[in-house]
């Protein structure tokens, strides 16, 4: 016996076990199929042996191969053999293999019945368990029939482990052998109250699944389930029960009401998403209350804002809601439709809405529909309308609504479309003519109904665009019907005026044919006959127009009788087309030469004014200016020089004022060379406190500047390189980036004329592009300071890895850009260049050259410069509220750094103003000698500063989500203060 | 639940459990189709998809996809929880489970699954109970193949002596 075991063991040594097989397959990736076929041969050999251990090992391997897709049905009998082993180890493998490989058509299953029965009644619960598990996978109707009783007995087994398995497998048995349900059901029901929660949940599972297939039979269990639902805390069980109720409620509506409370409780209390989801599912299925519908629509409108596409797919559902009895639901649905419209579905949606308009009862809702239709169509400047003829006909259809209040809305739409869409005019005019002809239908019995407003539009369109009328005479006739006199006054007025326009058109047509002078006279006679009604109108406007036109027509008739051709002259009365004017059209009108709209008519007094500026709003500023006019005599004595000086000071103040929004660089620059000017001033509200310290700062600056200026004036003459007019110089602190103009040594210049021909460049602005965090715009001003004409300027910068000059497509990476203008002597002009910047963390210096031709000498000259991109120049002054600021700091995403500045003896507010101004920060909050400041980079980094001062020492604690950027900004701040 | 599939990122099937009787051919077809569909989906996409008349719930753990097919009225979220519970069970049993554990001990993975789900329904919601049952059953399984092999290896080395 012992020997046999040893022998078996030795044999086994040469066998592959499962692990070896898996490893082998993994090692034979290239020839897997071949390897496996040898393995299968081995397995076949193994299966032939008597040793059950070897067999079960082989079966185990087969199970694995089966998963890989190999056919193992030939080994079915061997699997049964292993299943039948008395050892749990092998039995387990055998049942596993069976559950994976057997299906209903596996014929050996029949042979297993007795074996399974034996296992089910095994004293070892795990034998039973393994058998039940296996059976659940390969149970056939035959097996179900034969074993139903055995399993049913197991449902009352002493061990809960067996009970729960038996309960669950009963479901499979019911499916395969429905006859077993009736005898088994009482016991199943008992299990709902089993002391073991596992068995209980298994029973709930089974009954819920059964009830879903046939809910009717399970209604009687509702109270029991209700009790379970309110007592159970097991989410898995709860989900099943709630699902069951979802199936039951349609059969028993009373359940729905009863369920609301426990369901709402669950919804509020549970933290499990899956349970919540199930509750909501059931609530929706069970209690389809209008409230839910309403809430659903409301939620959809929220989703619409962020995910329009996902809502659009529910268009039909939303359209259905328009049929709802409840008006508030209908209105919600309308709101939703407004946001869902697209070019594609507009016509469809409006068509549906029109149907609803016809059906709608009650004018309020119908009016609401009407306005919504118009809103939907006209939104975003008629963005979604592809066919305006369709829209006009919709509008005309809408006029058929009786008793609507929104006639004027339709009218204004008609006017708007007819005026703005030229192509549609002929169609619109035809439609309007019909409208006019059928005016009696509109006015009908209700004279004061709002719909007659559309006649206003119709008359105007027909008159103004009368050249499109097919039969102007008929329309003219329609417009002069006596009934018109019953219309509201303002409409009559339009009728009269446009009748005159029509008259001119009619005359034109009639005088073309020479023989028709009679007809023309008759036309005049028509007017003369009909107009007196209007002359007697009680409306002043109508009266005035009518009598005026009447006299005119009488005069025309007189001329006609003398055979004078009048048509042309009459037409001249209404010549010229009325065109729509876009709100921004004024901007396109060029300012006449010599007119400087920004120049002061009277220079405002500078002394008291700055105080006003800060405190007063725009409206008050106007008032202040008027005041200055009154006191004008006092200032007339101020001489030119003084004025110039004041201007300087003002400019400097503006430049140093962080709250002063400078005009766009281009407008500023164009004017640099011109005489004194004023920039557009926009005042931002700021606190009084801040105004005051700003004021003090300015006073000081003023004093400084006076000194400074004197010095410069002396120097300026000597030094050639002094750039630009002084005013320009004073603003330099505002330049975010300076170009260092590298001066050419005099003797290095090839041609002597270059000594005087010098193109001074001065960069005024580097602006981060807010919309694109990687773009920076550099505005460069070129000023020609020599006496010759400069042309063919080419601008080039050596790109670095980080910053690149954006060149037009097709240009090589080193090509220079042509500056798009020539410079006559003494003129300066601005060009803009776009740079793409990858990282904004480091400051950058880019070397560049400017080449140009001086016309007189026609030689190429070259000027080198450096472009300095500081980190500061990537910051954008962004206001920040203190609560948002606090939140930002709390978020913990920001990294800190700090800076100490010693020996700063300027007042704290000067210091703040300097940081604001030079480094584009804004003050968030200031308390005594402590202030918080904020700025943002073009790539969205937040930079926060906390500035404190004590005894000439300033400490700055800074936080930023990009430590590198922060370090550099702090360095730059330090530099700013070391320079002063 | 109709079936559960475990497959790797490369599309290799690691485990399959069918709770509905289907022929091998059908199973293969379904598996191929589903593996392709699921693998084609981006990581940010929803874990649920409608497939034929079923709903497919899948979740990826490391390199392994767990994919279940459920009926239309079934709760997707609870299915996700079932998947997660199964992963937890595997994790407890193997001790930080990895794909290789499941490949080399695939029969164990099946045993655990069978203790957890029966006929496609969760049979026990308690992790403890499931693991206890597995451990007990493992105890019954005397002489595990590995040990057996070592024993025999010792015998062979002794043999020449």
Coordinates of N, CA and C in Angstrom, one line a residue, chain A residues 9 12-13 17-19 22-23 26 60 63-64 66-67 69 87-89 92 96 99-100 103-104 124 126 133 136-137 161 164-165 168-169 172 176 198 205 209 212-213 234 236 239-240 243 273-274 277-278, chain B residues 13-17 19 21-22 24 27-28 71 73-78 81-82 85 100 103-107 110-111 114-115 118-119 121-125 133 136-138 140-142 146 148-149 152 156:
Chain A
X9 N 3.2 8.9 -6.2 CA 3.9 10.2 -6.0 C 5.0 10.4 -7.1
X12 N 3.5 11.2 -10.2 CA 3.0 12.6 -10.2 C 4.2 13.6 -10.5
X13 N 5.3 13.2 -10.0 CA 6.4 14.1 -10.2 C 6.6 14.5 -11.7
X17 N 1.4 19.9 -13.0 CA 0.2 20.3 -12.3 C -0.3 21.6 -13.0
X18 N -1.4 22.2 -12.5 CA -2.0 23.3 -13.1 C -1.0 24.5 -13.3
X19 N -0.2 24.7 -12.2 CA 0.7 25.8 -12.2 C 1.7 25.6 -13.3
X22 N 0.2 26.4 -16.6 CA 0.1 27.9 -16.8 C 1.4 28.5 -17.2
X23 N 2.4 28.1 -16.4 CA 3.8 28.6 -16.6 C 4.2 28.2 -18.0
X26 N 2.7 30.2 -20.7 CA 3.3 31.6 -20.7 C 4.7 31.6 -21.3
X60 N -8.5 19.3 -13.8 CA -8.2 20.7 -13.4 C -7.6 21.5 -14.5
X63 N -10.0 22.2 -17.2 CA -10.9 23.4 -16.9 C -10.2 24.7 -17.4
X64 N -8.9 24.7 -17.1 CA -8.2 25.9 -17.5 C -8.1 26.0 -19.0
X66 N -10.2 24.9 -21.1 CA -11.6 25.2 -21.6 C -11.8 26.7 -21.6
X67 N -11.2 27.3 -20.6 CA -11.4 28.8 -20.5 C -10.6 29.5 -21.7
X69 N -10.5 28.4 -24.4 CA -11.2 28.2 -25.7 C -11.1 26.9 -26.3
X87 N -13.2 11.9 -2.0 CA -12.3 12.9 -1.4 C -12.8 14.3 -1.8
X88 N -13.0 15.2 -0.8 CA -13.4 16.5 -1.1 C -12.5 17.2 -2.1
X89 N -11.2 17.0 -1.9 CA -10.3 17.7 -2.8 C -10.6 17.5 -4.3
X92 N -14.3 18.6 -5.4 CA -14.4 20.0 -5.6 C -13.9 20.4 -7.0
X96 N -16.2 21.7 -10.1 CA -15.8 23.0 -10.7 C -15.8 22.8 -12.2
X99 N -19.2 22.5 -13.6 CA -19.9 23.7 -13.7 C -19.4 24.6 -14.9
X100 N -18.1 24.4 -15.2 CA -17.6 25.3 -16.3 C -17.8 24.6 -17.6
X103 N -23.1 21.8 -20.2 CA -24.3 22.6 -20.5 C -25.5 21.6 -20.7
X104 N -26.6 22.2 -21.1 CA -27.8 21.3 -21.1 C -27.7 20.1 -22.0
X124 N -21.1 15.8 5.3 CA -20.2 16.9 5.2 C -20.9 18.1 4.5
X126 N -19.7 20.7 3.3 CA -19.0 21.2 2.1 C -19.2 20.4 0.9
X133 N -23.5 24.2 -5.6 CA -22.9 25.2 -6.4 C -22.8 24.7 -7.8
X136 N -26.1 24.6 -9.6 CA -26.6 25.8 -10.0 C -26.2 26.2 -11.4
X137 N -25.0 25.7 -11.8 CA -24.5 26.0 -13.2 C -25.1 25.1 -14.2
X161 N -25.5 27.6 6.2 CA -24.6 27.6 5.0 C -25.3 26.8 3.9
X164 N -29.0 28.5 2.8 CA -29.0 29.7 1.9 C -28.7 29.2 0.5
X165 N -27.8 28.2 0.3 CA -27.5 27.7 -1.0 C -28.7 27.0 -1.6
X168 N -31.3 29.6 -2.8 CA -30.9 30.2 -4.0 C -31.1 29.3 -5.2
X169 N -30.7 28.1 -5.0 CA -30.7 27.2 -6.2 C -32.2 26.8 -6.5
X172 N -33.3 28.5 -9.6 CA -32.9 27.8 -10.8 C -33.8 26.6 -11.1
X176 N -36.3 25.9 -14.3 CA -36.2 24.7 -15.2 C -37.4 23.8 -15.1
X198 N -28.3 35.7 6.1 CA -27.9 35.2 4.8 C -29.0 34.5 4.1
X205 N -34.1 37.5 -2.3 CA -33.6 37.5 -3.7 C -34.5 36.7 -4.6
X209 N -37.0 37.9 -7.6 CA -36.8 37.6 -9.0 C -38.0 36.9 -9.5
X212 N -40.7 39.5 -10.1 CA -40.5 40.4 -11.3 C -41.0 39.7 -12.6
X213 N -41.0 38.4 -12.6 CA -41.6 37.7 -13.7 C -43.1 37.7 -13.7
X234 N -29.9 45.9 5.8 CA -29.0 45.3 4.8 C -29.3 45.9 3.4
X236 N -28.3 45.3 0.5 CA -28.5 44.4 -0.6 C -29.9 43.9 -0.6
X239 N -32.4 46.8 -1.5 CA -32.5 47.0 -3.0 C -33.5 46.0 -3.6
X240 N -33.3 44.8 -3.3 CA -34.2 43.8 -3.9 C -35.7 44.0 -3.5
X243 N -37.0 46.9 -5.4 CA -37.3 46.5 -6.8 C -38.6 45.8 -6.8
X273 N -24.9 54.7 -2.7 CA -25.4 55.2 -4.0 C -26.4 54.2 -4.6
X274 N -26.0 52.9 -4.6 CA -26.8 51.9 -5.3 C -28.2 51.9 -4.7
X277 N -30.1 55.0 -5.8 CA -30.5 54.9 -7.2 C -31.7 54.0 -7.3
X278 N -31.7 52.9 -6.6 CA -32.9 52.0 -6.7 C -34.2 52.7 -6.2
Chain B
X13 N -8.7 36.1 -21.5 CA -9.7 35.7 -20.5 C -9.0 35.1 -19.3
X14 N -9.4 35.5 -18.1 CA -8.8 35.0 -16.9 C -9.8 34.2 -16.1
X15 N -11.0 34.4 -16.3 CA -12.0 33.7 -15.5 C -13.4 33.9 -16.2
X16 N -14.2 32.9 -16.2 CA -15.5 33.1 -16.7 C -16.5 32.3 -15.9
X17 N -17.6 32.9 -15.7 CA -18.6 32.2 -14.9 C -20.0 32.5 -15.6
X19 N -24.0 31.9 -15.7 CA -25.1 31.5 -14.9 C -26.3 31.2 -15.8
X21 N -27.3 28.8 -19.2 CA -26.8 27.7 -20.0 C -26.6 28.2 -21.5
X22 N -25.4 28.2 -22.0 CA -25.1 28.6 -23.3 C -24.1 27.6 -23.9
X24 N -20.8 26.3 -26.0 CA -19.4 26.9 -26.0 C -19.3 27.9 -27.1
X27 N -20.8 31.2 -26.1 CA -20.0 31.8 -25.0 C -18.8 32.5 -25.6
X28 N -18.1 31.7 -26.5 CA -16.9 32.3 -27.2 C -17.2 33.6 -27.9
X71 N -29.4 41.8 -16.2 CA -30.6 42.1 -16.9 C -31.0 43.5 -16.8
X73 N -33.6 45.2 -15.8 CA -34.2 45.9 -14.6 C -33.2 45.9 -13.4
X74 N -32.1 45.2 -13.6 CA -31.1 45.1 -12.5 C -30.4 46.4 -12.2
X75 N -29.9 46.4 -11.0 CA -29.3 47.6 -10.5 C -27.8 47.6 -10.8
X76 N -27.4 48.6 -11.6 CA -26.0 48.6 -12.0 C -25.0 48.9 -10.9
X77 N -25.5 49.7 -10.0 CA -24.6 50.1 -8.9 C -24.3 48.9 -8.0
X78 N -25.4 48.2 -7.7 CA -25.2 47.0 -6.8 C -24.2 46.0 -7.5
X81 N -20.9 47.0 -6.9 CA -20.5 46.6 -5.5 C -20.2 45.1 -5.4
X82 N -21.0 44.3 -6.2 CA -20.7 42.9 -6.2 C -19.3 42.6 -6.7
X85 N -16.9 43.7 -4.1 CA -16.8 42.7 -3.0 C -16.0 41.5 -3.4
X100 N -1.6 37.5 -11.5 CA -0.9 36.2 -11.5 C -1.6 35.2 -10.5
X103 N -4.3 33.8 -12.2 CA -4.0 32.9 -13.3 C -3.5 31.5 -12.7
X104 N -2.6 31.6 -11.7 CA -2.1 30.3 -11.2 C -3.0 29.6 -10.3
X105 N -3.9 30.3 -9.6 CA -4.8 29.6 -8.7 C -6.2 29.8 -9.2
X106 N -6.4 29.6 -10.4 CA -7.7 29.9 -11.0 C -8.8 29.1 -10.4
X107 N -8.5 27.9 -9.9 CA -9.6 27.1 -9.3 C -10.0 27.7 -8.0
X110 N -12.3 30.5 -8.6 CA -13.6 30.0 -8.8 C -14.3 29.6 -7.5
X111 N -13.6 29.0 -6.6 CA -14.2 28.5 -5.4 C -14.7 29.7 -4.6
X114 N -17.8 31.1 -6.2 CA -18.9 30.2 -6.0 C -19.5 30.3 -4.6
X115 N -18.6 30.6 -3.7 CA -19.1 30.8 -2.3 C -19.8 32.2 -2.2
X118 N -24.2 32.6 -6.2 CA -24.7 31.3 -6.5 C -25.9 31.5 -7.5
X119 N -25.7 30.9 -8.7 CA -26.8 31.1 -9.7 C -26.9 32.5 -10.1
X121 N -26.8 35.1 -8.1 CA -27.3 35.9 -7.0 C -26.2 35.9 -5.9
X122 N -26.1 37.0 -5.2 CA -25.2 37.0 -4.0 C -25.8 36.1 -3.0
X123 N -25.0 35.1 -2.5 CA -25.6 34.2 -1.5 C -25.3 34.7 -0.1
X124 N -24.2 35.4 0.0 CA -24.0 35.9 1.4 C -23.4 37.3 1.2
X125 N -23.9 38.2 2.0 CA -23.4 39.6 1.9 C -22.3 39.8 2.9
X133 N -16.2 30.0 5.0 CA -16.6 28.8 4.3 C -15.4 28.3 3.4
X136 N -12.7 26.7 5.6 CA -13.1 25.4 6.1 C -13.0 24.4 5.0
X137 N -13.4 24.7 3.8 CA -13.4 23.8 2.7 C -11.9 23.5 2.3
X138 N -11.1 24.5 2.4 CA -9.7 24.3 2.1 C -9.0 23.3 3.1
X140 N -10.5 20.9 4.5 CA -10.9 19.6 4.1 C -10.0 19.0 3.0
X141 N -9.5 19.9 2.2 CA -8.8 19.5 1.1 C -7.4 19.1 1.6
X142 N -7.2 17.9 2.0 CA -6.0 17.4 2.6 C -4.9 17.4 1.5
X146 N 0.8 21.2 -4.1 CA 2.1 21.8 -4.0 C 2.9 20.9 -3.0
X148 N 2.5 18.1 -1.9 CA 2.6 16.7 -2.4 C 3.8 16.7 -3.3
X149 N 3.9 17.6 -4.1 CA 5.0 17.7 -5.1 C 6.3 17.8 -4.4
X152 N 7.3 14.5 -2.9 CA 7.8 13.6 -3.8 C 9.2 13.9 -4.3
X156 N 12.6 11.6 -4.3 CA 13.4 11.3 -5.4 C 14.9 11.6 -5.1

